[in-house]
Amino acid sequence: MRENIVVQNIERAEQAVIDGLAECGVATIHEAQGRVGLLAPYMRPIQTDVGVAGSALTISGAAGDNWMMHVAIEQAKPGDILVFAPTSLSSDGFFGDLLATSAQARGVVGLIIDGGVRDTRDLRKMNFPVWSRFVHAQGTIKETLGSVNVPLVCADALIYPGDVIVADDDGVVVVRREKAAEVLKLSRERMDREEAKRVRLANGELGLDIYDMRPGLAAKGLKYV
Amino acid sequence: MRENIVVQNIERAEQAVIDGLAECGVATIHEAQGRVGLLAPYMRPIQTDVGVAGSALTISGAAGDNWMMHVAIEQAKPGDILVFAPTSLSSDGFFGDLLATSAQARGVVGLIIDGGVRDTRDLRKMNFPVWSRFVHAQGTIKETLGSVNVPLVCADALIYPGDVIVADDDGVVVVRREKAAEVLKLSRERMDREEAKRVRLANGELGLDIYDMRPGLAAKGLKYV
Amino acid sequence: MRENIVVQNIERAEQAVIDGLAECGVATIHEAQGRVGLLAPYMRPIQTDVGVAGSALTISGAAGDNWMMHVAIEQAKPGDILVFAPTSLSSDGFFGDLLATSAQARGVVGLIIDGGVRDTRDLRKMNFPVWSRFVHAQGTIKETLGSVNVPLVCADALIYPGDVIVADDDGVVVVRREKAAEVLKLSRERMDREEAKRVRLANGELGLDIYDMRPGLAAKGLKYV
Amino acid sequence: MRENIVVQNIERAEQAVIDGLAECGVATIHEAQGRVGLLAPYMRPIQTDVGVAGSALTISGAAGDNWMMHVAIEQAKPGDILVFAPTSLSSDGFFGDLLATSAQARGVVGLIIDGGVRDTRDLRKMNFPVWSRFVHAQGTIKETLGSVNVPLVCADALIYPGDVIVADDDGVVVVRREKAAEVLKLSRERMDREEAKRVRLANGELGLDIYDMRPGLAAKGLKYV
Amino acid sequence: MRENIVVQNIERAEQAVIDGLAECGVATIHEAQGRVGLLAPYMRPIQTDVGVAGSALTISGAAGDNWMMHVAIEQAKPGDILVFAPTSLSSDGFFGDLLATSAQARGVVGLIIDGGVRDTRDLRKMNFPVWSRFVHAQGTIKETLGSVNVPLVCADALIYPGDVIVADDDGVVVVRREKAAEVLKLSRERMDREEAKRVRLANGELGLDIYDMRPGLAAKGLKYV
Amino acid sequence: MRENIVVQNIERAEQAVIDGLAECGVATIHEAQGRVGLLAPYMRPIQTDVGVAGSALTISGAAGDNWMMHVAIEQAKPGDILVFAPTSLSSDGFFGDLLATSAQARGVVGLIIDGGVRDTRDLRKMNFPVWSRFVHAQGTIKETLGSVNVPLVCADALIYPGDVIVADDDGVVVVRREKAAEVLKLSRERMDREEAKRVRLANGELGLDIYDMRPGLAAKGLKYV
């Protein structure tokens, strides 16, 4: 009943918006868009102090089967991020240095995978960032079809092809393509507000005062002893 | 029935003792004080090769609620370490760069949190060390009271306000304030003893001989074949 | 009924073969030998971007008991890797800087442990690489006998004494001693084949074409839309 | 940016179709609809040997906050199943015997919750079935808005309001409302086919022969020794 | 530095209070005492539909060592519940049918253990209820001292000897001995209030109305569409 | 390099020995054979209060692939237990009621699987006992060869074809075929000794006295206060 398809033409957000979101970072964007869009905290980077943003090229494949990775790379445009979700739990290493070489040659800027990755040292050398659930060398097969550029659930988050993915050391967040510009605007406003607060906090002012929390705390009955 | 309180005056160990414990490190202190006081192994540092010690400023808050963080920072003295335990499981990001800026401005030297942290890249840049159970950007609310500077259980360990917290790459250990000086003395003695053994071991002597283990092994029936 | 024994003379693979395998890395070897031999993905390195290979000096010990570590080190030859599996789950810190000093003095080149390790910062400084299931400072005792150089199960893998262990950022793989030379040959052939493909992929050729996947995908019914 | 809404009128599948799916069970439906729609295996029943099907009344709420449960029950129609997903990890007990009493009075036939449940003994006595990630008594608050009858991700599965939920001892599966009748038809056909095979297998015929697997196994090189 | 002690005389709550608390159950008590005192949700019963209450006889022992169990049983009074916490993670089977026979002969009414238990079928036949973290047959040793009737942390909760432990299908909660009578009173009041609400909810009234939630929801901006 | 084979003739233990071991149970056998042979505690029964013993018919298959199950059933003799280990982590439902029907028709008495199982309610009705790591309905494929009746690692334990598997509510233990008779003898002796102790313990005697523990405790410094 399920059809396996490759959607060849998807819309993407403007590159300037994507680049702007990369600068804002995961936590800011998550807050700016109303505390939605985070992937599960088990998604961890294989590198340190790297942030990236790109358009989601989504890939649904079977557990332990990376055939669709190859299919997906043909669909990649420069600036895309591969987003792979297996249809059931799998720690296998779906992606390594050869696929990264191919993806990078096509302009892919990273991988988000709710499964395993391998050749992590090589990937770091190549500056190809990955956020994964597992690191494991286990080989995969090429037997079962999946789909490319369909909506999917990856690490608890619903992702549509062309959505903007932002990933850094805090994890991964998805921004709906059609809201990306607005989220960027809201994120920048939030960064500006935060910068002002940061200066005050750095000078020793308290959040209790800056945010006027004392009355609320007293009203709920907090006692100082 | 539960009261939510902020204890404003707590005793702390002498800074010289705290500094001394920082040099001893988690494993040595744990051994010296009789193999007690370790927090659970799921508490991991967000930075590498950093050790710190300080006085516990304890914070009990609701899952997904960081209101008490702000309350706590007002109570901080230079050299304190924030110790946060949610009252039930939560991976949310209770603490980020703004709170760290505020805490650092007050002299706080680190955070121990049995929950999530965010803005980890910024925290590393600020040299604000954190040991946490999760890294996640999920935002938190400010609705439910908790308590500051009360005894609490954090990651399996009972911690009193003013206890000395020592944290490094091996994890986190708590030393009772009133025993801190004695534990420091015992830790240093242990380090001296270990240094002597290290020299012998480095020269190729065996632990079997240095610790005279052969008779015990033979008595229990170990066979060499 | 169980006997506790120390097997003193075991065969090891040729050092040239071991060194060759170290250069191939975990993922390549795993593939070359037919996708077998990987340890579980929860085995993680305490250091980054380090690879090593050596002969397995196997150690079976009780949970929370590191007595057999001392027994094992006496049996070590230069180039050996300690492989420790507790007989039931234990996160305790069975191994730290003193044991590492002793092991290193005897020429041991690393540790694989399905349990906990401590003094991780010191171990990194000593360039003594470790792959472990846990990092924890919890002290261990010396009360229960175990065995050295017996076949054992470590992190899901069956390991015989003298097998070749290869470990890097992707995890750990075991190669049967008697097949090590053949696996090295197959691994090198695979690396050569991969290198050729890497060049083509880097030039933008697709895996779909290099591996001639299109007919298979079409035969299974993949639709492009 | 996020709006919190309650969608009051949703379409549901025909009751006869829902009842038919209940008889087919989770595994059969999952297969019949192309191996999609399963929730994660951590979703476990609090009762044994109970199966149920109903229309999804979806509820998105904050971690540790069950306010939206009350909002949702007003929207319930007889035959609905509550499907609750917190916006971040929470083991708290969002639902107990009072909410179950209220829900049952409105005709709700069960609960699927990617969080905690409590009063499980009472719920079993009431014949109110629950599939949950956790069992925990921890109380929840009523402070943060969420949404009712919006599409959401629950335990790895995307669920639309009005989709058919089928749950039994094997776990939980979601069937798209608009495909429910077709899936029922396919499920029944599958059951018929399976029944025929069951008789043959019970008589000692082998799957190897019934499914004609021997040539395929031989072609891939399986050796009998 | 750590002393291993057995405290022989501890105070216990009145049996009538303990029996009353058993009738209230875990969830009610947890709420009545201000949402504190729950043990972690990983503590699961080995039996179904059984509730019990008793005085905590606390036992701190080493991982994989059940020596202190024997020491503790001598200290037991009728109505006690054994509460065992290992000093580090252990899934070993610290307790089985022989210890249960001994404990039951002394009037012990159950076991709470942040470790493993074995002979679970026999324990069910004996009507000796257990809440544990693991079920595992792994044998334990008798080598390392611990303490009996000292305050300890068990599954995230601080427990003093003589505290009242209540356990049922929802998990385990601890009530401070000196507050037990008051918590019982509050729990009964809560049960009475809940009973009144249950009748109204069973009649189809909504929580939204009974608790007057509509204004609060509207004030925060919930939209019905 | 790996060969996929089916070993057709394996030796089995005497049925009388197997039946005797079934009566002894997992915990007793584990102790009697020197505390070895247990599978990991994550292996849980899908039924309650059922114990079984049989000869291991081992099956190594790929993650998410149950082809070898069919191959294995042809090799089954009455009294066999299927022991399935996937070559990497998989929660998929490798086994359900059709395979159980086929296996039962051949005299197979149970399944041990370090993966997922489905149709659990039907399996209970059929009195076909299963110990598994997961319960999940996820379908599997038939694409990759594995092996039957080869030594394998299942849930941390090394199992040879023809070994005796004993499973009950405490988990699963493996007994080497060639030692089965001796282990049975030792297990029965242990049961006799335990029965004598049980009577004494039931009469209120203490383990402290029966096992003469007091001198040892005193020698190590236990203090009664």
Short mmCIF file of C-alpha atoms in Angstrom, two decimals, chain A residues 47-200:
data_model
loop_
_atom_site.label_atom_id
_atom_site.label_comp_id
_atom_site.label_asym_id
_atom_site.label_seq_id
_atom_site.Cartn_x
_atom_site.Cartn_y
_atom_site.Cartn_z
CA GLN A 47 32.37 17.30 15.96
CA THR A 48 32.75 20.16 18.43
CA ASP A 49 31.94 23.86 18.05
CA VAL A 50 30.45 23.62 14.58
CA GLY A 51 27.13 25.09 13.48
CA VAL A 52 25.43 24.70 10.13
CA ALA A 53 22.13 25.36 8.37
CA GLY A 54 20.67 24.00 5.16
CA SER A 55 17.60 22.79 3.33
CA ALA A 56 16.28 19.40 4.36
CA LEU A 57 16.68 16.71 1.76
CA THR A 58 14.64 14.03 3.52
CA ILE A 59 15.31 10.31 3.21
CA SER A 60 13.18 7.50 4.59
CA GLY A 61 14.87 4.11 4.47
CA ALA A 62 14.66 0.70 6.05
CA ALA A 63 16.64 -0.17 9.16
CA GLY A 64 20.13 -1.26 8.14
CA ASP A 65 19.67 -0.23 4.50
CA ASN A 66 21.36 2.80 2.95
CA TRP A 67 20.26 2.38 -0.66
CA MET A 68 18.19 5.53 -0.56
CA MET A 69 21.23 7.58 0.45
CA HIS A 70 22.58 7.11 -3.05
CA VAL A 71 19.22 7.97 -4.57
CA ALA A 72 19.00 11.08 -2.46
CA ILE A 73 22.40 12.47 -3.35
CA GLU A 74 21.35 12.78 -6.97
CA GLN A 75 18.58 15.10 -5.81
CA ALA A 76 20.87 17.31 -3.78
CA LYS A 77 21.39 20.97 -4.44
CA PRO A 78 24.25 22.99 -2.96
CA GLY A 79 23.31 23.96 0.57
CA ASP A 80 21.21 20.91 1.30
CA ILE A 81 21.41 18.86 4.48
CA LEU A 82 20.62 15.16 4.32
CA VAL A 83 18.00 14.12 6.87
CA PHE A 84 17.75 10.36 7.24
CA ALA A 85 15.22 8.47 9.35
CA PRO A 86 15.08 4.66 9.36
CA THR A 87 11.61 3.14 9.58
CA SER A 88 12.59 1.27 12.73
CA LEU A 89 15.38 1.41 15.28
CA SER A 90 18.84 0.88 13.80
CA SER A 91 22.31 1.69 15.08
CA ASP A 92 24.00 0.58 11.86
CA GLY A 93 26.47 2.85 10.09
CA PHE A 94 24.41 4.07 7.14
CA PHE A 95 26.88 6.75 6.09
CA GLY A 96 30.66 7.03 5.85
CA ASP A 97 33.42 8.81 4.04
CA LEU A 98 32.52 7.68 0.51
CA LEU A 99 28.95 8.89 0.77
CA ALA A 100 30.24 12.08 2.37
CA THR A 101 32.63 12.59 -0.52
CA SER A 102 29.79 12.19 -2.97
CA ALA A 103 27.46 14.42 -0.99
CA GLN A 104 30.08 17.09 -0.52
CA ALA A 105 30.84 17.06 -4.24
CA ARG A 106 27.19 17.92 -4.78
CA GLY A 107 27.27 20.74 -2.27
CA VAL A 108 25.64 18.98 0.65
CA VAL A 109 26.64 20.68 3.89
CA GLY A 110 25.83 18.06 6.50
CA LEU A 111 23.90 15.03 7.69
CA ILE A 112 21.21 14.52 10.33
CA ILE A 113 20.62 10.81 10.96
CA ASP A 114 18.42 9.02 13.48
CA GLY A 115 20.72 6.01 13.16
CA GLY A 116 24.43 5.32 12.99
CA VAL A 117 27.34 6.91 11.16
CA ARG A 118 30.91 5.69 10.59
CA ASP A 119 34.30 6.97 9.43
CA THR A 120 33.78 9.80 11.89
CA ARG A 121 37.42 10.79 11.99
CA ASP A 122 37.49 11.14 8.21
CA LEU A 123 34.25 13.12 8.26
CA ARG A 124 35.77 15.57 10.71
CA LYS A 125 38.84 15.91 8.50
CA MET A 126 36.57 16.61 5.54
CA ASN A 127 34.66 19.23 7.53
CA PHE A 128 31.48 17.34 6.85
CA PRO A 129 29.39 17.78 10.01
CA VAL A 130 27.07 15.06 11.27
CA TRP A 131 24.50 14.83 14.03
CA SER A 132 23.58 11.22 14.74
CA ARG A 133 22.00 8.93 17.29
CA PHE A 134 24.77 6.35 17.13
CA VAL A 135 28.34 5.99 15.96
CA HIS A 136 28.84 2.46 14.67
CA ALA A 137 30.81 0.86 11.86
CA GLN A 138 28.20 -1.82 11.10
CA GLY A 139 27.72 -2.16 7.32
CA THR A 140 24.34 -1.76 5.65
CA ILE A 141 22.63 -3.36 2.69
CA LYS A 142 20.86 -2.12 -0.44
CA GLU A 143 17.69 -4.21 -0.73
CA THR A 144 14.62 -2.28 0.37
CA LEU A 145 13.16 0.80 -1.27
CA GLY A 146 12.35 3.94 0.68
CA SER A 147 11.45 7.47 -0.33
CA VAL A 148 13.23 10.75 -0.89
CA ASN A 149 11.84 14.19 -0.24
CA VAL A 150 8.71 13.08 1.57
CA PRO A 151 7.60 14.39 4.97
CA LEU A 152 9.03 12.23 7.74
CA VAL A 153 9.55 11.98 11.46
CA CYS A 154 13.20 12.16 12.49
CA ALA A 155 14.15 11.96 16.17
CA ASP A 156 10.67 13.09 17.31
CA ALA A 157 10.39 16.00 14.85
CA LEU A 158 8.21 16.23 11.75
CA ILE A 159 10.31 17.44 8.83
CA TYR A 160 9.14 18.42 5.36
CA PRO A 161 11.51 18.47 2.41
CA GLY A 162 12.86 21.96 1.97
CA ASP A 163 12.45 22.90 5.62
CA VAL A 164 15.45 24.66 7.08
CA ILE A 165 17.58 22.54 9.39
CA VAL A 166 19.85 24.29 11.85
CA ALA A 167 22.31 22.24 13.91
CA ASP A 168 25.01 23.11 16.37
CA ASP A 169 26.45 21.79 19.63
CA ASP A 170 23.04 22.02 21.31
CA GLY A 171 21.39 19.68 18.81
CA VAL A 172 19.11 20.14 15.82
CA VAL A 173 16.04 22.28 15.10
CA VAL A 174 13.74 22.38 12.09
CA VAL A 175 12.16 25.56 10.76
CA ARG A 176 9.28 25.38 8.32
CA ARG A 177 10.40 26.66 4.94
CA GLU A 178 7.51 29.03 4.55
CA LYS A 179 8.11 30.56 7.97
CA ALA A 180 11.89 30.71 7.71
CA ALA A 181 12.13 34.41 6.94
CA GLU A 182 9.82 35.31 9.78
CA VAL A 183 11.65 33.04 12.19
CA LEU A 184 14.90 34.66 11.17
CA LYS A 185 13.46 38.07 11.92
CA LEU A 186 12.14 36.96 15.29
CA SER A 187 15.42 35.23 16.09
CA ARG A 188 17.42 38.36 15.35
CA GLU A 189 15.10 40.45 17.50
CA ARG A 190 15.54 37.96 20.27
CA MET A 191 19.32 38.07 19.90
CA ASP A 192 19.22 41.84 20.13
CA ARG A 193 17.11 41.71 23.26
CA GLU A 194 19.37 39.09 24.73
CA GLU A 195 22.46 41.10 23.96
CA ALA A 196 21.10 44.02 25.94
CA LYS A 197 20.30 41.75 28.83
CA ARG A 198 23.68 40.10 28.62
CA VAL A 199 25.38 43.42 29.20
CA ARG A 200 23.26 44.12 32.25
#
